[in-house]
Short mmCIF file of C-alpha atoms and ligand atoms in Angstrom, two decimals:
data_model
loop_
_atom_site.label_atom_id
_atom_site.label_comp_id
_atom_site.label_asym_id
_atom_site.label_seq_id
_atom_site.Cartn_x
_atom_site.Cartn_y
_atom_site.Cartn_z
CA UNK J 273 -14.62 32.61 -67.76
CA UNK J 274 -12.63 34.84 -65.46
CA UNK J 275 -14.71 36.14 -62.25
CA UNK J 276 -14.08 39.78 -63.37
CA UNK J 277 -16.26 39.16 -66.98
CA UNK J 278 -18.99 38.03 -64.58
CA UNK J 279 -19.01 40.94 -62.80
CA UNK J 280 -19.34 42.94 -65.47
CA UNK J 281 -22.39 43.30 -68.12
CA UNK J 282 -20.50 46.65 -70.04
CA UNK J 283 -19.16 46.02 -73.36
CA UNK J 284 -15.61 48.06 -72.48
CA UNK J 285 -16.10 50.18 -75.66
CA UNK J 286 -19.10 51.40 -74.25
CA UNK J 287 -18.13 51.63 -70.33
CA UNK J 288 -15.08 54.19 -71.94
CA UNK J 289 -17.73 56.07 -74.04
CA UNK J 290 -19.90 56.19 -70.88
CA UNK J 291 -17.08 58.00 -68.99
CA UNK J 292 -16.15 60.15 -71.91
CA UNK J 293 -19.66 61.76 -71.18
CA UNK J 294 -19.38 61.54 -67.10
CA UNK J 295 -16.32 63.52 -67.81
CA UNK J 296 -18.18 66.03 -70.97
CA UNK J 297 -20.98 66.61 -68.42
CA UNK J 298 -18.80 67.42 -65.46
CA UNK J 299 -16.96 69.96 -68.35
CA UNK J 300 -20.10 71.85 -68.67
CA UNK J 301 -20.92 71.65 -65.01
CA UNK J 302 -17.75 73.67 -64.64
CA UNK J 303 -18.22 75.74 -67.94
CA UNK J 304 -21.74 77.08 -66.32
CA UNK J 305 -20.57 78.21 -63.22
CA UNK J 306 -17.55 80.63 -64.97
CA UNK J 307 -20.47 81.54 -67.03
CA UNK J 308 -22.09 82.38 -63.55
CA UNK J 309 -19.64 84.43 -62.58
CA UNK J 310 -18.96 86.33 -65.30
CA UNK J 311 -22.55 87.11 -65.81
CA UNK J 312 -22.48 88.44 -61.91
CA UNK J 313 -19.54 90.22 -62.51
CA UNK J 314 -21.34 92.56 -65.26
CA UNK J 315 -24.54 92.87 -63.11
CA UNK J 316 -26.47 90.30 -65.06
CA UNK J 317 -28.05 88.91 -61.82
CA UNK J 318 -30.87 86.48 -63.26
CA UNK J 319 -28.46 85.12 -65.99
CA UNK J 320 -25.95 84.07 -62.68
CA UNK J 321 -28.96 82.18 -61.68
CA UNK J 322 -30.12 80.28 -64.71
CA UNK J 323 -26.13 79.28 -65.55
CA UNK J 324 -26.22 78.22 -61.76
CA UNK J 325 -29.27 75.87 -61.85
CA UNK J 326 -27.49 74.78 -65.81
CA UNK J 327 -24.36 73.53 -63.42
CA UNK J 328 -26.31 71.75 -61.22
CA UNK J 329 -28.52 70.06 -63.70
CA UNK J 330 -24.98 68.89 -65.72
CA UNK J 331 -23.69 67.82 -62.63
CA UNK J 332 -27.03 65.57 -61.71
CA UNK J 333 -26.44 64.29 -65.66
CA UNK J 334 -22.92 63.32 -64.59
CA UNK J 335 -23.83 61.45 -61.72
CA UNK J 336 -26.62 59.56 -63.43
CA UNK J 337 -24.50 58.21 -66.03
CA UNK J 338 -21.78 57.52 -62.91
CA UNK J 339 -24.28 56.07 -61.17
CA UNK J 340 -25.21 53.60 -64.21
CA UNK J 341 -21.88 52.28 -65.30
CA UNK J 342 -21.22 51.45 -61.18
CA UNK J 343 -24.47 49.68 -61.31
CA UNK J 344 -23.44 47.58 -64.76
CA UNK J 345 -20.62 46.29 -62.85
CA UNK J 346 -18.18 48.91 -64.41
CA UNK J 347 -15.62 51.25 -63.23
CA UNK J 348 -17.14 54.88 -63.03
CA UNK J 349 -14.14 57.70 -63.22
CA UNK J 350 -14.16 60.40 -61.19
CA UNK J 351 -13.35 63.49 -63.98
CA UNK J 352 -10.58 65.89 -63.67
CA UNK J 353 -11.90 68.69 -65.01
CA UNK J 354 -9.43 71.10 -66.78
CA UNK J 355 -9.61 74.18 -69.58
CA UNK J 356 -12.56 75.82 -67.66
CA UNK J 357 -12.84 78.94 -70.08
CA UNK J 358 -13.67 82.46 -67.74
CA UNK J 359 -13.42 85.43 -70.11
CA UNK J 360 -16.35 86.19 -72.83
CA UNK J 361 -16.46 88.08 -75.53
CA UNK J 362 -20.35 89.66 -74.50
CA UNK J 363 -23.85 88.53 -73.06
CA UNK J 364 -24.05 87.10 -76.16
CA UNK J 365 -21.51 85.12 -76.67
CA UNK J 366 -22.23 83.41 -73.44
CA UNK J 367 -25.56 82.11 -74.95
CA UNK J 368 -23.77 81.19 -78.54
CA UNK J 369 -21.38 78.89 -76.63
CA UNK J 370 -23.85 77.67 -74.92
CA UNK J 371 -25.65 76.56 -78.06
CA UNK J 372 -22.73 75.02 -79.25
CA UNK J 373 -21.97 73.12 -76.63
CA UNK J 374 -24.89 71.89 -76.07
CA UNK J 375 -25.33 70.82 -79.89
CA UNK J 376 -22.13 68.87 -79.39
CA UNK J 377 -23.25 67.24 -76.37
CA UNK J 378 -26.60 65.71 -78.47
CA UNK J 379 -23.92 64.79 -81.11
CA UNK J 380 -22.21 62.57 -78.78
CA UNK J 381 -25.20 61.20 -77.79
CA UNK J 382 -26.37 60.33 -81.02
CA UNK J 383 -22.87 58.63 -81.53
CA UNK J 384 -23.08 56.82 -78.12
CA UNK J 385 -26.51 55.52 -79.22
CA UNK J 386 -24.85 54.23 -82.78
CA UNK J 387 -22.36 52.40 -80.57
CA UNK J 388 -24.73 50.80 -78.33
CA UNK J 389 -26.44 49.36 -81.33
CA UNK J 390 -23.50 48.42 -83.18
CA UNK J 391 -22.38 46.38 -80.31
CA UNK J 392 -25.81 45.30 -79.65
CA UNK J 393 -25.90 47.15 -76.11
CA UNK J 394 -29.70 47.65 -76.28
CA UNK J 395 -29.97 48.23 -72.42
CA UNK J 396 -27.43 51.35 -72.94
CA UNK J 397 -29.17 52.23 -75.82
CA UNK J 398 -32.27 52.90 -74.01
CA UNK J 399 -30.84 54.59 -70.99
CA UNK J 400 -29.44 57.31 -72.42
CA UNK J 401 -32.94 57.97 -74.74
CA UNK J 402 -33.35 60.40 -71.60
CA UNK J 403 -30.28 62.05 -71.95
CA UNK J 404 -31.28 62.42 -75.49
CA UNK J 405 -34.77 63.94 -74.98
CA UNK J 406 -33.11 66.08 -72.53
CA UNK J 407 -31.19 67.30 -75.09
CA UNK J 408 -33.89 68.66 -76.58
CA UNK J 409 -35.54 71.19 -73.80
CA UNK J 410 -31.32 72.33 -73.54
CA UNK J 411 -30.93 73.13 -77.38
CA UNK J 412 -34.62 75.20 -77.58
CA UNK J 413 -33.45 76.84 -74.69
CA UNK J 414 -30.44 78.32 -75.64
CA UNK J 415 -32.28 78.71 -78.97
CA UNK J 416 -35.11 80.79 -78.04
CA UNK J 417 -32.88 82.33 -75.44
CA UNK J 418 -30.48 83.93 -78.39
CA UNK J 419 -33.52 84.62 -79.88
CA UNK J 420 -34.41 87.29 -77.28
CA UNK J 421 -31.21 89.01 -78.32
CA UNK J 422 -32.89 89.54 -81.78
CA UNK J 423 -36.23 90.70 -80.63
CA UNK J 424 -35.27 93.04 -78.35
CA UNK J 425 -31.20 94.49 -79.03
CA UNK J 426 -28.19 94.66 -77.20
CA UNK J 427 -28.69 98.49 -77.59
CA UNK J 428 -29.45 100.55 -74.47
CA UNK J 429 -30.80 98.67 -71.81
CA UNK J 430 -31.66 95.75 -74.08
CA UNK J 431 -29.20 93.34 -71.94
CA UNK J 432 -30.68 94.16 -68.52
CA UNK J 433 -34.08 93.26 -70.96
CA UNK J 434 -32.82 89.95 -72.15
CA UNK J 435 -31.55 89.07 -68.31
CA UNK J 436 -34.81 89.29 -67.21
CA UNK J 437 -36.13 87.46 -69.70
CA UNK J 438 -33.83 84.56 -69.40
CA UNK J 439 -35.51 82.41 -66.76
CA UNK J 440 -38.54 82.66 -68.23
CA UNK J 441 -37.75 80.63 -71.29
CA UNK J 442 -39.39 77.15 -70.45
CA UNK J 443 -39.46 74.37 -72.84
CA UNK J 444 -43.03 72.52 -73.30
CA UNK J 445 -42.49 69.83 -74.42
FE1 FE2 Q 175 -25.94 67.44 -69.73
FE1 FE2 Q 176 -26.62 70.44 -71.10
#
């Protein structure tokens, strides 16, 4: 057995799934913060906030997974992050991407998780159960946050409305 296979407990096809996602989370990281901006820009001040704290929890979700795949023995990538998207269609829209993306985050989850047991990496399998049930509180956020838009209308002052209700959507789980 070469030294390098000892060193290493990561099934390969996993390790490269594993920094697929370091590299996905870092994506959003950088997603939220234009999202920030833009949301400053048109005087949505509490909305700046929440997609602020939203970077910094993606970013803390990147460095968990870096930190695991270091500690399996494997190679953790540091992410170039490219393709940040800045310009939105509305206050809306902001939210509906946010939706999607974070839909498409639990789907690659759910396909990590299919690949752990498929190659019978049941230690993998169970770490990212978190990132999973985090998944969760993110989707009925976004949820019940485009929900808000609704209830109370984009007409009038409706947006300033729906910024202030923003940060107090909390998921109980
Ligand atoms: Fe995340
Ligand atoms: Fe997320």
């Amino acid at each position: 057995m070469e030294d390098k296979l000892l060193k290493i407990s990561l099934n390969a096809e996993v390790e490269k799934a594993l920094n697929d996602q370091i590299k996905t989370e870092a994506h959003a990281s950088s997603t939220y913060l234009a999202m920030s901006t833009w949301c400053g820009e048109h005087g949505y001040d509490f909305s700046a906030s929440f997609f602020a704290k939203q970077a910094e929890e993606e970013r803390a979700h990147m460095l968990k997974l870096f930190k695991y795949v270091n500690d399996r023995g494997g190679q953790a990538i540091s992410p170039e992050i490219t393709n940040i998207k800045a310009d939105f269609h509305s206050f809306r829209d902001l939210f509906e991407q946010t939706l999607k993306m974070e839909i498409h985050v639990t789907q690659l989850f759910n396909d990590m998780a299919e690949k752990c047991i498929k190659l019978k990496d049941f230690v993998t399998f169970q770490f990212i159960q978190w990132f999973l049930q985090e998944q969760v509180q993110e989707e009925y956020v976004a949820r019940r946050i485009l929900d808000l838009f609704d209830v109370i209308g984009e007409e009038g002052r409706g947006c300033w409305e729906i910024d202030k209700q923003v940060e107090k959507v909390k998921y109980q789980g």
